[in-house]
CSV table of C-alpha atoms and ligand atoms in Angstrom, one decimal:
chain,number,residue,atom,x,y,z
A,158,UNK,CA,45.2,25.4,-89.5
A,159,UNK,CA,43.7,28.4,-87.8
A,160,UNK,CA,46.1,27.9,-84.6
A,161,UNK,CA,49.1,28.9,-87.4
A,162,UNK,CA,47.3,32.3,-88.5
A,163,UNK,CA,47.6,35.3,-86.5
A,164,UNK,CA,47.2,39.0,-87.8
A,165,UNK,CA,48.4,42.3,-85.7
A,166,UNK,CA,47.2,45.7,-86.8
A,167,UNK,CA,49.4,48.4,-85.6
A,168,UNK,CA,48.4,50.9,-88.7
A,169,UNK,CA,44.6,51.9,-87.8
A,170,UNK,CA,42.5,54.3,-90.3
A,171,UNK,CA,42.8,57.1,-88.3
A,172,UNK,CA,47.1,56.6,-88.5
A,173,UNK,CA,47.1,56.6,-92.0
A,174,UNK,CA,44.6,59.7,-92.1
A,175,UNK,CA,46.9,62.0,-89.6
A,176,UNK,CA,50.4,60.5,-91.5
A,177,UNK,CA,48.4,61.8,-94.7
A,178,UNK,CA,47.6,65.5,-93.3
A,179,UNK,CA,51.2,65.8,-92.0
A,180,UNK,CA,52.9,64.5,-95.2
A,181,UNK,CA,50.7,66.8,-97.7
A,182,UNK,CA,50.5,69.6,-95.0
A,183,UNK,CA,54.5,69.5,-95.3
A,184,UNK,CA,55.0,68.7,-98.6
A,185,UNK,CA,52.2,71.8,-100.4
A,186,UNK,CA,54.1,74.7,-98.5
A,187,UNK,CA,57.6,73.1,-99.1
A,188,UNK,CA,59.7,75.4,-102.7
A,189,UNK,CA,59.4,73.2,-104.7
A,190,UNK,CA,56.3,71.3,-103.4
A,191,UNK,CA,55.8,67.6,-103.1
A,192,UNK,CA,54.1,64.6,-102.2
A,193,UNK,CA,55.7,61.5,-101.0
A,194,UNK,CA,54.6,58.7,-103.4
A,195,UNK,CA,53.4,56.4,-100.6
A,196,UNK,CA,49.6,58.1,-101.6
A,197,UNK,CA,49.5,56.6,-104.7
A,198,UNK,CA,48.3,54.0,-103.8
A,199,UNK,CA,44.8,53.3,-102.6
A,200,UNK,CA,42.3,50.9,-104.0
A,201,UNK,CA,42.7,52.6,-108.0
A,202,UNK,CA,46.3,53.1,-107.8
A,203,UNK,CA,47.0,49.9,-106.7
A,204,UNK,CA,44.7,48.7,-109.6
A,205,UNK,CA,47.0,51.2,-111.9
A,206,UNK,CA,50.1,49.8,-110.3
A,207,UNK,CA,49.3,46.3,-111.2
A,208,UNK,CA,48.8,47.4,-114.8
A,209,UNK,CA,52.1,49.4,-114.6
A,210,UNK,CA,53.5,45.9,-114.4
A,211,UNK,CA,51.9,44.5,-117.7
A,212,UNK,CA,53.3,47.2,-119.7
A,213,UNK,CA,55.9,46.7,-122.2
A,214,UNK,CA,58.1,49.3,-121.2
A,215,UNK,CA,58.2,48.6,-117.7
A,216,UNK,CA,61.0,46.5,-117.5
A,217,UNK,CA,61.6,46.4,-113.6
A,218,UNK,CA,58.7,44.1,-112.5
A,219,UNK,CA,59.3,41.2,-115.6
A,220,UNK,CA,63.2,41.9,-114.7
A,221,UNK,CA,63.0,41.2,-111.3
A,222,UNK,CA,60.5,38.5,-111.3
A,223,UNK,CA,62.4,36.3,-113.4
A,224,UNK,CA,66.1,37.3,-111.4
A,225,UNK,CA,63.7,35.9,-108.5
A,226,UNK,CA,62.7,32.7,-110.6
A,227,UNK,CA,66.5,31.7,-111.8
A,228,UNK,CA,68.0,32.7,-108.1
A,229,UNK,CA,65.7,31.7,-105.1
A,230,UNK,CA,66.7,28.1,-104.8
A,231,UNK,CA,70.0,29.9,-104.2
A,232,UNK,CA,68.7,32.0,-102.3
A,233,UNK,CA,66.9,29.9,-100.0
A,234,UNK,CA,69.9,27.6,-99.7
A,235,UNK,CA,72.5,30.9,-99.2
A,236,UNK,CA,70.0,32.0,-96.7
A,237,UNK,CA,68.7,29.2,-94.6
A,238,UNK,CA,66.4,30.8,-92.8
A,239,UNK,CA,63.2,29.5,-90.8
A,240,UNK,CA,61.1,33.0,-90.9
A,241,UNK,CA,60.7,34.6,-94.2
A,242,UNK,CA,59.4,38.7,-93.2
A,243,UNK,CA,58.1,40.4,-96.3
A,244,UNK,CA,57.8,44.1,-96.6
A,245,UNK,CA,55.3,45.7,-98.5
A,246,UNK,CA,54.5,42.0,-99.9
A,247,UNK,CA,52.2,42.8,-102.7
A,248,UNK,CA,52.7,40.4,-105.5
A,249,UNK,CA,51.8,36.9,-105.2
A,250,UNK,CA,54.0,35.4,-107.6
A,251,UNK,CA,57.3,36.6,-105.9
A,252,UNK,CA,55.9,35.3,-102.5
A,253,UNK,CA,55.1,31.7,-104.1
A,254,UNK,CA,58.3,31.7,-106.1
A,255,UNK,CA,59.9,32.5,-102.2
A,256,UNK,CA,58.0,30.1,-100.1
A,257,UNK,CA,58.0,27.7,-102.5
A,258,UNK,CA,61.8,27.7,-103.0
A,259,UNK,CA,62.4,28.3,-98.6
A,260,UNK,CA,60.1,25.0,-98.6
A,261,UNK,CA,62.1,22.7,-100.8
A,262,UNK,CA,65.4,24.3,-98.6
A,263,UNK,CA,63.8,22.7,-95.8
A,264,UNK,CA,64.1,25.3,-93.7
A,265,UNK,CA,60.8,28.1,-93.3
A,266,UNK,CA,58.5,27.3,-90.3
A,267,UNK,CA,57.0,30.8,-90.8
A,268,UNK,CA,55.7,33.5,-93.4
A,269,UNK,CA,55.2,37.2,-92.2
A,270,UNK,CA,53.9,39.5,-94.6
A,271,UNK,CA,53.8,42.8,-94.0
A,272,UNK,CA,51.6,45.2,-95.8
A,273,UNK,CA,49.5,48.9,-94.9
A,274,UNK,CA,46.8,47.2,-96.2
A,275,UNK,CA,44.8,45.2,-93.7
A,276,UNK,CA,42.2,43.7,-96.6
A,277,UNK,CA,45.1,43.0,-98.9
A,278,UNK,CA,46.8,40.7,-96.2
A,279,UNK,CA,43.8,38.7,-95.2
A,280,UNK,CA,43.3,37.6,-98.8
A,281,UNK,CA,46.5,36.9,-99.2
A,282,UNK,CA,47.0,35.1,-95.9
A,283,UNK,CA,43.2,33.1,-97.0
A,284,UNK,CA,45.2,31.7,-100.0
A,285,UNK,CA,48.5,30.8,-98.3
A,286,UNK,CA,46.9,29.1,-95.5
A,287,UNK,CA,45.1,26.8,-98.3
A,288,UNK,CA,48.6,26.5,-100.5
A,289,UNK,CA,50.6,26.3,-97.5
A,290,UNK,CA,49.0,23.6,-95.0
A,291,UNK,CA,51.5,23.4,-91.5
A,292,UNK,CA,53.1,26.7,-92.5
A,293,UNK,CA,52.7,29.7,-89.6
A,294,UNK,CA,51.3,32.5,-91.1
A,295,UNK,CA,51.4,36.1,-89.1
A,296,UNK,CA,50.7,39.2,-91.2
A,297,UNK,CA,51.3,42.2,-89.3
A,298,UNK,CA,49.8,45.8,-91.0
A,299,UNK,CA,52.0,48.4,-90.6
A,300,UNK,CA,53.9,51.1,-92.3
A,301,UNK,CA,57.8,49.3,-93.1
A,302,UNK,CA,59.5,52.5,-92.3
A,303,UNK,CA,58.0,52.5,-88.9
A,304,UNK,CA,56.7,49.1,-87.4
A,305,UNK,CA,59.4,46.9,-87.9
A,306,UNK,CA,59.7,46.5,-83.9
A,307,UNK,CA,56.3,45.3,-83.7
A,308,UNK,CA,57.7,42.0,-85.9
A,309,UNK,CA,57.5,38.8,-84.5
A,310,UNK,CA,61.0,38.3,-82.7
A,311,UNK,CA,62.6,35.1,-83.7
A,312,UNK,CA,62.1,31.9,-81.7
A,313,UNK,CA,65.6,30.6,-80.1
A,314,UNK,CA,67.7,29.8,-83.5
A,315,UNK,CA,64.6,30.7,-85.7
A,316,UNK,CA,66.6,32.7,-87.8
A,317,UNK,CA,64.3,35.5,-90.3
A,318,UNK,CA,65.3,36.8,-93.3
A,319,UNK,CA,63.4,40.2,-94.3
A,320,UNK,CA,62.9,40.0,-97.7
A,321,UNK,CA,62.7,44.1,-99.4
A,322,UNK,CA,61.7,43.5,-103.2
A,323,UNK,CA,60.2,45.6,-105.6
A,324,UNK,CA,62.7,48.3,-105.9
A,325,UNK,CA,60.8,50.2,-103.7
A,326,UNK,CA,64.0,51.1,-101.6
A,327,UNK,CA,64.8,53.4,-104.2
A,328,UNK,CA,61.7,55.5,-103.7
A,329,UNK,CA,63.2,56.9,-100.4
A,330,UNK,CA,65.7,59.8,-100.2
A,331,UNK,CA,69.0,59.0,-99.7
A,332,UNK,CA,68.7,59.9,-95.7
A,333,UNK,CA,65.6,58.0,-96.0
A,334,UNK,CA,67.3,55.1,-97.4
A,335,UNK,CA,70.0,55.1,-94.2
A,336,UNK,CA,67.3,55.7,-91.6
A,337,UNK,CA,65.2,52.4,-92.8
A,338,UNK,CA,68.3,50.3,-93.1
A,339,UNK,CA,70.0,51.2,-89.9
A,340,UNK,CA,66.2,50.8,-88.7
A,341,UNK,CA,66.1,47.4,-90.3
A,342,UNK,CA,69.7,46.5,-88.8
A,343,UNK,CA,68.4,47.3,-85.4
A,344,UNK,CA,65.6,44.9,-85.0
A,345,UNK,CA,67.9,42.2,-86.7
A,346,UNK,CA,70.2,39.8,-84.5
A,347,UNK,CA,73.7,39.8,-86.0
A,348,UNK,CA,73.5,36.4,-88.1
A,349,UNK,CA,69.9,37.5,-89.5
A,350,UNK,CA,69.9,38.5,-93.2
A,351,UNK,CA,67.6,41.1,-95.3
A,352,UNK,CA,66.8,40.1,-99.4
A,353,UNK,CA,66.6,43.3,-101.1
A,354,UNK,CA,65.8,44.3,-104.8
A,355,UNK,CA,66.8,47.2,-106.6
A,356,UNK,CA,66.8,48.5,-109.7
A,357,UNK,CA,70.1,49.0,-111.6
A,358,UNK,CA,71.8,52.3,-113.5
A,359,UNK,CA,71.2,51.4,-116.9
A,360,UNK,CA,70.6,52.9,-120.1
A,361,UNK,CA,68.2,56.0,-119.6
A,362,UNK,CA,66.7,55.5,-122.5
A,363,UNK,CA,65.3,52.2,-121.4
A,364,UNK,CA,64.2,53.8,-117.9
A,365,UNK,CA,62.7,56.7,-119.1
A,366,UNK,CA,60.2,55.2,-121.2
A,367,UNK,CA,59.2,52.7,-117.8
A,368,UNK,CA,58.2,55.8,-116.2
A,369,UNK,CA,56.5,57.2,-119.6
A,370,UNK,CA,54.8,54.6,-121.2
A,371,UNK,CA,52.8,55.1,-124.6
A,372,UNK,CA,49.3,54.4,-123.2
A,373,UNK,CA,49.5,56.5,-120.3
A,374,UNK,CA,48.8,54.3,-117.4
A,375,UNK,CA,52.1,55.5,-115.4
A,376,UNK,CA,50.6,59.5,-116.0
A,377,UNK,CA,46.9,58.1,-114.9
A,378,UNK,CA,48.7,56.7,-111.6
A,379,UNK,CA,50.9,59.7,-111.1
A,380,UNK,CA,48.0,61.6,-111.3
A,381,UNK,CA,45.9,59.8,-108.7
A,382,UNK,CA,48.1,60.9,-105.7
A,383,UNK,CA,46.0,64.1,-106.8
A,384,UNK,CA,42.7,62.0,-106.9
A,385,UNK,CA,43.4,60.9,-103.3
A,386,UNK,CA,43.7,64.3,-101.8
A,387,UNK,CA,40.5,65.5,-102.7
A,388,UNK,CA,38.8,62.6,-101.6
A,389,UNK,CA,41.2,62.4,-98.7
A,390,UNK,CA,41.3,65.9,-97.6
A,391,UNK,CA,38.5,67.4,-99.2
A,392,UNK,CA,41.1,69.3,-101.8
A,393,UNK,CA,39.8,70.5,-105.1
A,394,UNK,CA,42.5,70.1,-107.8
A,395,UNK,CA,41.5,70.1,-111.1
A,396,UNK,CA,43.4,66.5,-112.0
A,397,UNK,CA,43.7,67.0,-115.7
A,398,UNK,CA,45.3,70.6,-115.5
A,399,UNK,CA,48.2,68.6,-114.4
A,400,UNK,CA,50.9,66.6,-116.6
A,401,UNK,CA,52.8,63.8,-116.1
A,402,UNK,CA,56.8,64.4,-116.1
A,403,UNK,CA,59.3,61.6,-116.1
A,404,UNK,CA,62.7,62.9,-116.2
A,405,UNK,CA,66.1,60.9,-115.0
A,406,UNK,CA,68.1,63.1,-112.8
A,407,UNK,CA,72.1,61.8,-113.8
A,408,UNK,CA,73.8,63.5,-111.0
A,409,UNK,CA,71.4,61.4,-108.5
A,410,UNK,CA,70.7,58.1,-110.8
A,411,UNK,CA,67.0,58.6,-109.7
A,412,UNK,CA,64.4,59.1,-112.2
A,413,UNK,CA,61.7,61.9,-110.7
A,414,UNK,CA,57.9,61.5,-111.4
A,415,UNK,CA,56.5,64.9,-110.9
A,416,UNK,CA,52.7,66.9,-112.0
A,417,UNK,CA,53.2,69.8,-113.9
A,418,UNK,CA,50.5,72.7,-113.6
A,419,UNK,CA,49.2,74.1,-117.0
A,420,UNK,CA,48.1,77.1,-115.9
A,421,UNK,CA,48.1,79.0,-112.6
A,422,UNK,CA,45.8,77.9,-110.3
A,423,UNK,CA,44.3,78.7,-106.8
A,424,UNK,CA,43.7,75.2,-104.7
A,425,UNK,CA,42.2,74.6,-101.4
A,426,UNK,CA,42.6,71.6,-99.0
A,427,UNK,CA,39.7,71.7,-96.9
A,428,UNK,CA,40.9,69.4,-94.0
A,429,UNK,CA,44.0,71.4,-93.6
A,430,UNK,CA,42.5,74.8,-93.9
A,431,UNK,CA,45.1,75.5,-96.9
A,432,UNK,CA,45.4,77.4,-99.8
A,433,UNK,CA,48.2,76.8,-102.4
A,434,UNK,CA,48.8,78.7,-105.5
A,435,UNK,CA,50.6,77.3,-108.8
A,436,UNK,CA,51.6,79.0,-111.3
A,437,UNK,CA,51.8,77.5,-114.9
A,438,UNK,CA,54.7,75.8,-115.8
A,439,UNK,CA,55.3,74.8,-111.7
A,440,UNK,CA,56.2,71.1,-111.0
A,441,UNK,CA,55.8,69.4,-108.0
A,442,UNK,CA,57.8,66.1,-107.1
A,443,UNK,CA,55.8,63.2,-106.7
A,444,UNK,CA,58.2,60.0,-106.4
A,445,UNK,CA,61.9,59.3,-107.0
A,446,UNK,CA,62.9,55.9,-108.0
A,447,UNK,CA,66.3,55.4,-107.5
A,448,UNK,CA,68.4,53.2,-109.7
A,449,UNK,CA,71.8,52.0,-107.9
A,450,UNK,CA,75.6,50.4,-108.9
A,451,UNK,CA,76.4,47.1,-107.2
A,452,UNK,CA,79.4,49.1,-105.1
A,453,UNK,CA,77.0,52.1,-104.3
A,454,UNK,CA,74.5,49.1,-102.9
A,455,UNK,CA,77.3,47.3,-101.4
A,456,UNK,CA,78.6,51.0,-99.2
A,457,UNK,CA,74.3,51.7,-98.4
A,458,UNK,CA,74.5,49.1,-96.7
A,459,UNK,CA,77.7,48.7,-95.1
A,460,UNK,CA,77.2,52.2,-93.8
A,461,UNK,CA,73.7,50.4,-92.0
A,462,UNK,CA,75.9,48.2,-90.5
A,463,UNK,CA,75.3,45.0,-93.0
A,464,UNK,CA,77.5,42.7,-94.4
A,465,UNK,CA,77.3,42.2,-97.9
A,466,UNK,CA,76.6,38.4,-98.3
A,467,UNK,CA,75.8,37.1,-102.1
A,468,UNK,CA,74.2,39.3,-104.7
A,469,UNK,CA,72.4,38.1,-107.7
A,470,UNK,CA,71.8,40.5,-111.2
A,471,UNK,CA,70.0,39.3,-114.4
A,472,UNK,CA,71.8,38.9,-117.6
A,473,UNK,CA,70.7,42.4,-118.8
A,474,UNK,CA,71.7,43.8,-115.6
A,475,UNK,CA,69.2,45.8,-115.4
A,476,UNK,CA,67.5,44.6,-111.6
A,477,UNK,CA,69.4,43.0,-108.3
A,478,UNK,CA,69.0,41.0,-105.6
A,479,UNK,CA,71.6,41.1,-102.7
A,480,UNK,CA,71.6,39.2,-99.3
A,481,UNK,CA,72.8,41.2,-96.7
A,482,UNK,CA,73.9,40.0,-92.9
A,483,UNK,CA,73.6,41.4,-90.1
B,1110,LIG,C1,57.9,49.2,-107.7
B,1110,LIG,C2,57.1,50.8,-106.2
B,1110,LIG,C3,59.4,50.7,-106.7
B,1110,LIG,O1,59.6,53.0,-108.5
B,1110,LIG,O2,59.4,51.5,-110.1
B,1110,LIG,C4,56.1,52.4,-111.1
B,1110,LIG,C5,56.6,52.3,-108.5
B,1110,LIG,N1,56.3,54.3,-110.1
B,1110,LIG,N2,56.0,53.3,-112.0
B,1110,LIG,C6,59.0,52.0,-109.1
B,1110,LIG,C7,56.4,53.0,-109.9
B,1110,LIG,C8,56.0,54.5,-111.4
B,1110,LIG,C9,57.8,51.5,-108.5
B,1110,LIG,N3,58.0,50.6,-107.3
């Protein structure tokens, strides 16, 4: 069904490599330094990501998979819509568990996954096209705070729904969180709905642990950003003179990743023609993930210009899923 698959690339190599030199250029001479977590994840971190998600204490993937499982026919059916647009669509089983329920609706003509990785969405568009005979598949590579414009528009009354799982909202700053919705909302016509997942406030002594897990595959991938930079950038940081740090903020309901020098140290980032200095003890932020309240969801996006639609929580209430409307 070749005629049904399209693919646009609008995220080349050389946009990911100058969106990398600004973001570490920025983020080493910023007190306190950082890196934006989107640099975890090339080909190992992905790998560590996917084993982040078999570990026993990390509750958010199993929680919202199976919130996905008991609640998409609902979904699908509360929804109704003909184009299903997924953002950063890594796992396979949510998409099935989507497509499959959209199908039985009766309603989805067309799949769009969206991903920064152009290899990661021909495979996955390969094995829909076989699973999904007569379905319209269009991936489009692209960074989802950016390229949402470039989306396919919908057809006259092909309604899309953008489906946001993964939590992954809550890895963007508050502002950052506004900007992308109100982004979101603007390539949206009113009547078109966004699925979004996020992880809920809950005990921090369950979320700590997801972020700190006994065997140390969370550290390895925190760690990696740093594995990425001097293969990246030509950096020389000596990866295991940093530590892994996972501490939940309570004033901001965000737990913080962040790599903690053990000594000072001089580093140099060849490609940028930087040195940066660290002093033992220093700690550098590496990823927020933000855990939310139903209202504080409900006012995020109301303040995007959404309306709230249906929202569905698992029975430990630890994950959600709300529709929105536009
Ligand atoms: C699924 C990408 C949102 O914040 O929980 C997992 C990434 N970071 N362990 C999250 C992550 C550390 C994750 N996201």
């Amino acid at each position: 069904n070749s005629g049904l698959i399209r693919l646009d690339v609008h995220l080349t190599e050389a946009d990911a490599d100058a969106a990398l030199r600004a973001d570490v250029a920025s983020g080493l001479t910023a007190r306190p330094k950082e890196l934006p977590p989107k640099w975890f994840y090339d080909a190992r971190g992905s790998e560590l990501f996917e084993k982040i998600t078999d570990l026993p204490e990390y509750y958010p993937f199993r929680a919202e998979r199976s919130l996905l499982a008991d609640s998409v026919a609902d979904i699908a059916r509360a929804s109704g819509a003909e184009t299903v647009v997924e953002l950063g669509s890594g796992s396979s089983t949510k998409t099935r568990l989507l497509l499959d329920a959209f199908r039985e609706a009766g309603t989805l003509g067309c799949y769009v996954p969206q991903d920064v990785s152009e290899s990661a969405l021909r495979g996955a568009i390969d094995e829909l096209a076989g699973r999904y005979p007569g379905l319209a598949l269009h991936g489009v590579v692209g960074d989802f705070t950016k390229d949402l414009d470039r989306l396919p528009a919908a057809a006259p009354g092909g309604k899309r729904m953008i489906a946001f799982l993964g939590g992954t909202i809550g890895n963007l700053l508050p502002d950052q969180r506004h900007a992308f919705l109100t982004h979101v909302r603007s390539v949206l016509e009113p009547g078109e709905q966004l699925l979004i997942g996020t992880g809920l406030v809950t005990d921090p002594a369950v979320i700590v642990p997801a972020y700190d897990d006994s065997a140390g595959v969370t550290a390895e991938f925190n760690r990696n950003v740093l594995h990425v930079l001097n293969r990246e950038l030509g950096a020389n940081f000596d990866v295991d003179a940093f530590t892994h740090v996972a501490a939940w903020e309570a004033d901001k309901e965000w737990l913080e990743m962040r790599l903690r020098a053990e000594r000072d140290m001089e580093v140099r980032v060849e490609a940028l023609d930087l040195d940066v200095t660290f002093t033992a003890g220093e700690e550098m932020r590496t990823e927020i993930s933000g855990k939310f309240r139903p209202s504080n969801i409900d006012s995020m996006v109301v303040a995007a210009g959404f309306e709230p639609t249906r929202r569905w929580t698992d029975a430990d209430e630890r994950f959600a899923l709300s529709l929105v409307t536009a």
